Amino acid sequence: MSDTNTNSTVTETSHVPVVLIENVNPNVRNMEYAVRGPIVARAAEIDAEIKSGVKKPFAKVLPANIGDCHATGQTPITFIRQVIALCAYPELLTSPEFPADAKDRAKRILAGCRGGSIGSYTASPGVEVIRQDIAAYIEKRDGVPSKSEDIVLCTGASDGIKTILSMLMTGKTGNERAGIMIPVPQYPLYSATLTEYNAQPIRYFMNEENNWSLDISELRRAIEEAKSKCLPRAICVINPGNPTGQVLTRQNIEDVIKFAHDERLMILSDEVYQHNVYAKGSEFFSFKKVLMEMGAPYNRHELASFMSASKGFMGECGFRGGYFEVVNFHPSVKACLLKTISVKLCPPVAGQAVIDCVVNPPVLGDPSYDLFMKEKTHVLSQLKEKATLVTELFNSIEGIKCNTVQGAMYSFPQIFLPPKAIEAAKAKSQTPDSFYCFSLLEETGLCVVPGSGFGQKEGTYHFRMTILPPLEEIRIQVNIVI
């Protein structure tokens, strides 16, 4: 007994941690995700200081760093929440408080779940009736066929993007590792994931001078420079853009498809903001629609497109609902994809139900139709108004230039910093745009993300601000900047 106690004491007092930061996977160590970085941490501290009575030049911190719709005050869509409530607690199906179409939708979803419960595992690609509804939605949107067996539900679009990227890795290092073309500026998910996977980012710059359009000459430059460093496998396109808010023209999309075909690159089309188009003359075209309408040989090219319940008019970030459609995948590759996702068991079933409400909403004549359309129209009209307001406000400030926010949920203005500010940033070991964003937070309470977290041309400085907070709050906070 005494020997055991002695050994236990020695072990407890001499233990050295097995996992130290020095031996954590270096790819994980090197990952960065700007939208939840140190500025956001400081914003939380300031918020706590205000609540404790510390006086600031502003009444509250305005969180404009992340596309979290409901966190900034957006009201949930009633129909979606009713269906989720009914799915989660089927006893409510007998309640007269819920409209018949919400009950019908919940019954359809529950009938597709094992045991009639969203608490059970689903098939790894998702509930079959929901996949059928998604295929019908895509077919109606694009005017080209879509099949449920090509649909995979996932834990938000991010999970789907990472799944497809993982399949494109070569498993090799050096100039034989996978290269993935990503836009600059880009949503940090892409750069972070490529760092995690030890892949080579092939950065192509969006044309800021032409409202963040996409130039094929720039794609060619980027891939030619990368070919000696990696094996290019795919091109990622975000449309409408994050953080830039641009909406690609149909011609732009055709050019990208031709480029991808010529260079034998798979296309990853991030289309999570497809409902968020505001500017006059802008229109959303899915890559699948354009690809199919271009005809042979382009209509046989491989494509994966991604959609989410977190954006659009619904903004249901917390449910982590998303899906992707694979187009023209070889049967053996699709089988490998299904094997890959089976390891995750299934995506959240409540999130799958939210997606079903998005792709299969109330139609004219349904009891919920009028309220649904009123709420959807209100959210999108408010976002359109805020897109115009933010563009105009930033362009009225000396030293800031902002392209028109055509779509998505963000502005990405360029800031022109004096040499003294750049020197002050260096003295603090900060990038100039980070120095600006920290100062902006401390002086105005406006929490935004430095452009360096998304990528930008050398010598230029930006920040990303969401257009999600209430109109009046945006006016108040930006007017403090002015």
Coordinates of N, CA, C and O in Angstrom, one line a residue, residues 218-300:
E218 N -5.4 37.6 -64.6 CA -4.9 37.5 -63.2 C -4.9 36.0 -62.8 O -3.9 35.5 -62.2
L219 N -5.9 35.3 -63.2 CA -5.9 33.8 -63.0 C -4.8 33.1 -63.7 O -4.1 32.3 -63.1
R220 N -4.5 33.5 -64.9 CA -3.4 32.9 -65.6 C -2.0 33.2 -65.0 O -1.2 32.4 -64.9
R221 N -1.9 34.5 -64.6 CA -0.6 34.8 -63.9 C -0.4 34.0 -62.6 O 0.7 33.5 -62.4
A222 N -1.5 33.9 -61.8 CA -1.4 33.2 -60.6 C -1.0 31.7 -60.8 O -0.1 31.2 -60.1
I223 N -1.7 31.0 -61.7 CA -1.4 29.6 -61.9 C -0.1 29.3 -62.5 O 0.6 28.3 -62.1
E224 N 0.4 30.2 -63.4 CA 1.7 30.0 -64.0 C 2.8 30.1 -63.0 O 3.8 29.4 -63.0
E225 N 2.6 31.1 -62.1 CA 3.6 31.2 -61.0 C 3.6 30.1 -60.0 O 4.7 29.8 -59.4
A226 N 2.5 29.4 -59.9 CA 2.4 28.3 -58.9 C 2.8 27.0 -59.4 O 3.1 26.1 -58.6
K227 N 2.8 26.7 -60.7 CA 3.0 25.4 -61.2 C 4.4 24.8 -60.8 O 4.5 23.5 -60.7
S228 N 5.4 25.6 -60.5 CA 6.6 25.0 -60.1 C 6.7 24.7 -58.6 O 7.6 24.0 -58.1
K229 N 5.6 25.1 -57.9 CA 5.6 25.0 -56.4 C 4.6 23.9 -56.0 O 4.7 23.4 -54.8
C230 N 3.7 23.5 -56.8 CA 2.6 22.6 -56.4 C 1.9 22.0 -57.6 O 2.3 22.3 -58.8
L231 N 0.9 21.1 -57.3 CA 0.1 20.6 -58.4 C -1.3 21.2 -58.3 O -2.1 20.8 -57.4
P232 N -1.6 22.2 -59.1 CA -2.9 22.9 -59.0 C -4.1 21.9 -59.2 O -4.1 21.1 -60.2
R233 N -5.0 21.9 -58.3 CA -6.1 20.9 -58.3 C -7.5 21.6 -58.5 O -8.4 21.0 -59.0
A234 N -7.7 22.8 -58.0 CA -9.0 23.4 -58.0 C -9.0 24.9 -57.9 O -7.9 25.5 -57.6
I235 N -10.1 25.5 -58.3 CA -10.2 27.0 -58.1 C -11.5 27.2 -57.3 O -12.5 26.6 -57.6
C236 N -11.3 28.0 -56.3 CA -12.5 28.4 -55.4 C -12.9 29.8 -55.8 O -12.1 30.7 -56.0
V237 N -14.2 30.0 -55.9 CA -14.8 31.2 -56.3 C -16.0 31.5 -55.3 O -16.8 30.6 -55.0
I238 N -16.0 32.7 -54.7 CA -17.0 33.1 -53.8 C -17.9 34.1 -54.4 O -17.5 35.2 -54.8
N239 N -19.2 33.8 -54.7 CA -20.1 34.6 -55.4 C -21.5 34.5 -54.9 O -22.1 33.4 -54.9
P240 N -22.1 35.6 -54.3 CA -21.6 36.9 -54.1 C -20.4 36.9 -53.1 O -20.3 35.9 -52.3
G241 N -19.5 37.9 -53.2 CA -18.2 37.8 -52.5 C -18.2 38.1 -51.1 O -18.9 39.0 -50.6
N242 N -17.3 37.4 -50.4 CA -17.0 37.7 -49.0 C -15.5 37.7 -48.9 O -14.8 36.8 -49.2
P243 N -14.9 38.9 -48.5 CA -15.5 40.1 -47.9 C -15.9 41.2 -48.8 O -16.3 42.3 -48.3
T244 N -15.8 41.0 -50.1 CA -15.8 42.2 -51.0 C -17.2 42.6 -51.4 O -17.4 43.7 -51.9
G245 N -18.2 41.7 -51.3 CA -19.6 42.1 -51.6 C -19.9 42.3 -53.1 O -20.9 42.9 -53.5
Q246 N -19.0 41.8 -54.0 CA -19.3 41.9 -55.4 C -20.2 40.7 -55.9 O -20.3 39.7 -55.2
V247 N -20.8 40.9 -57.0 CA -21.6 39.9 -57.7 C -21.1 39.7 -59.1 O -21.0 40.6 -59.9
L248 N -20.6 38.5 -59.4 CA -20.0 38.2 -60.6 C -21.0 38.3 -61.8 O -22.1 37.8 -61.6
T249 N -20.6 38.8 -62.9 CA -21.4 38.8 -64.1 C -21.4 37.4 -64.7 O -20.5 36.6 -64.4
R250 N -22.4 37.1 -65.5 CA -22.5 35.8 -66.2 C -21.2 35.6 -67.1 O -20.7 34.5 -67.1
Q251 N -20.7 36.7 -67.7 CA -19.5 36.6 -68.5 C -18.3 36.2 -67.7 O -17.5 35.4 -68.1
N252 N -18.2 36.8 -66.5 CA -17.1 36.4 -65.6 C -17.2 34.9 -65.3 O -16.1 34.3 -65.3
I253 N -18.4 34.4 -65.0 CA -18.5 33.0 -64.7 C -18.1 32.1 -65.8 O -17.4 31.1 -65.7
E254 N -18.6 32.5 -67.0 CA -18.2 31.7 -68.2 C -16.7 31.7 -68.4 O -16.1 30.6 -68.7
D255 N -16.1 32.8 -68.2 CA -14.6 32.9 -68.4 C -13.9 32.0 -67.4 O -12.9 31.3 -67.7
V256 N -14.4 32.0 -66.1 CA -13.8 31.1 -65.1 C -14.0 29.6 -65.5 O -13.0 28.8 -65.3
I257 N -15.1 29.3 -66.0 CA -15.4 27.9 -66.4 C -14.4 27.5 -67.5 O -13.9 26.4 -67.5
K258 N -14.3 28.3 -68.5 CA -13.4 28.0 -69.6 C -11.9 27.9 -69.1 O -11.2 27.0 -69.5
F259 N -11.5 28.8 -68.2 CA -10.2 28.7 -67.6 C -10.0 27.4 -66.8 O -9.0 26.7 -67.0
A260 N -11.0 27.0 -66.0 CA -10.9 25.8 -65.2 C -10.8 24.6 -66.1 O -10.0 23.6 -65.8
H261 N -11.5 24.6 -67.2 CA -11.5 23.5 -68.1 C -10.2 23.4 -68.8 O -9.6 22.3 -68.9
D262 N -9.6 24.5 -69.2 CA -8.3 24.5 -69.9 C -7.2 24.0 -69.0 O -6.3 23.3 -69.4
E263 N -7.3 24.4 -67.7 CA -6.2 24.1 -66.7 C -6.5 22.8 -66.0 O -5.7 22.4 -65.1
R264 N -7.6 22.1 -66.3 CA -8.0 20.9 -65.6 C -8.1 21.1 -64.1 O -7.5 20.4 -63.3
L265 N -8.9 22.1 -63.7 CA -9.1 22.4 -62.3 C -10.6 22.2 -61.9 O -11.5 22.6 -62.7
M266 N -10.8 21.5 -60.8 CA -12.2 21.4 -60.3 C -12.6 22.8 -59.8 O -11.8 23.6 -59.4
I267 N -13.9 23.1 -60.0 CA -14.5 24.3 -59.5 C -15.2 24.1 -58.2 O -16.1 23.3 -58.1
L268 N -14.9 25.0 -57.2 CA -15.6 25.0 -55.9 C -16.3 26.4 -55.9 O -15.6 27.4 -55.8
S269 N -17.6 26.3 -56.0 CA -18.4 27.6 -56.0 C -19.1 27.8 -54.7 O -20.1 27.1 -54.4
D270 N -18.7 28.8 -53.9 CA -19.2 29.2 -52.7 C -20.4 30.2 -52.9 O -20.1 31.3 -53.2
E271 N -21.6 29.7 -52.8 CA -22.8 30.5 -53.2 C -23.7 30.7 -52.1 O -24.9 30.8 -52.2
V272 N -23.2 30.8 -50.9 CA -24.0 30.9 -49.7 C -24.8 32.2 -49.6 O -25.8 32.3 -48.8
Y273 N -24.4 33.2 -50.4 CA -25.1 34.5 -50.3 C -26.0 34.7 -51.6 O -26.3 35.8 -52.0
Q274 N -26.4 33.6 -52.2 CA -27.2 33.7 -53.4 C -28.5 34.5 -53.3 O -29.0 35.0 -54.2
H275 N -29.0 34.6 -52.0 CA -30.2 35.4 -51.8 C -29.9 36.9 -51.6 O -30.8 37.7 -51.6
N276 N -28.6 37.2 -51.4 CA -28.2 38.5 -51.0 C -27.6 39.3 -52.1 O -26.4 39.4 -52.3
V277 N -28.5 39.8 -53.0 CA -28.1 40.6 -54.1 C -28.9 41.9 -54.1 O -30.1 41.9 -54.0
Y278 N -28.2 43.1 -54.1 CA -28.9 44.4 -53.8 C -28.7 45.4 -55.0 O -29.7 46.1 -55.3
A279 N -27.6 45.5 -55.6 CA -27.3 46.6 -56.5 C -28.1 46.4 -57.8 O -28.3 45.3 -58.3
K280 N -28.5 47.6 -58.3 CA -29.2 47.6 -59.6 C -28.3 47.1 -60.7 O -27.1 47.4 -60.8
G281 N -28.8 46.1 -61.5 CA -28.1 45.6 -62.6 C -27.3 44.3 -62.2 O -26.8 43.6 -63.1
S282 N -27.2 44.0 -60.9 CA -26.6 42.8 -60.4 C -27.6 41.6 -60.4 O -28.7 41.8 -60.0
E283 N -27.1 40.5 -60.7 CA -28.0 39.3 -60.7 C -27.1 38.1 -60.4 O -26.0 37.9 -60.8
F284 N -27.7 37.2 -59.6 CA -27.0 35.9 -59.2 C -27.2 34.9 -60.3 O -28.3 34.6 -60.7
F285 N -26.1 34.3 -60.8 CA -26.1 33.1 -61.7 C -25.3 32.0 -61.0 O -24.2 32.3 -60.6
S286 N -25.9 30.9 -60.8 CA -25.2 29.8 -60.2 C -24.2 29.3 -61.2 O -24.4 29.3 -62.5
F287 N -23.0 28.7 -60.8 CA -22.0 28.2 -61.7 C -22.6 27.0 -62.4 O -22.3 26.7 -63.6
K288 N -23.5 26.2 -61.7 CA -24.0 25.0 -62.4 C -24.9 25.4 -63.6 O -24.8 24.8 -64.6
K289 N -25.7 26.4 -63.4 CA -26.6 26.9 -64.5 C -25.8 27.3 -65.7 O -26.1 26.9 -66.8
V290 N -24.8 28.1 -65.4 CA -23.9 28.6 -66.6 C -23.2 27.5 -67.2 O -23.1 27.3 -68.4
L291 N -22.6 26.6 -66.4 CA -21.9 25.5 -66.9 C -22.7 24.6 -67.8 O -22.3 24.2 -68.9
M292 N -23.9 24.3 -67.4 CA -24.8 23.4 -68.2 C -25.3 24.1 -69.5 O -25.3 23.5 -70.5
E293 N -25.5 25.4 -69.4 CA -26.0 26.1 -70.5 C -24.9 26.4 -71.5 O -25.2 26.7 -72.7
M294 N -23.6 26.3 -71.1 CA -22.5 26.5 -72.1 C -22.4 25.3 -73.0 O -21.7 25.4 -74.1
G295 N -22.9 24.2 -72.7 CA -22.8 23.0 -73.5 C -21.4 22.3 -73.5 O -20.6 22.7 -72.7
A296 N -21.3 21.3 -74.4 CA -20.0 20.6 -74.4 C -18.9 21.5 -74.8 O -19.0 22.4 -75.7
P297 N -17.7 21.2 -74.3 CA -17.3 20.2 -73.3 C -17.5 20.7 -71.8 O -17.3 19.9 -70.9
Y298 N -17.9 21.9 -71.7 CA -17.9 22.5 -70.3 C -18.9 21.9 -69.4 O -18.8 21.9 -68.2
N299 N -20.1 21.4 -70.0 CA -21.1 20.9 -69.2 C -20.8 19.5 -68.6 O -21.6 18.9 -67.9
R300 N -19.6 19.0 -68.9 CA -19.1 17.8 -68.3 C -18.1 18.0 -67.2 O -17.5 17.1 -66.7

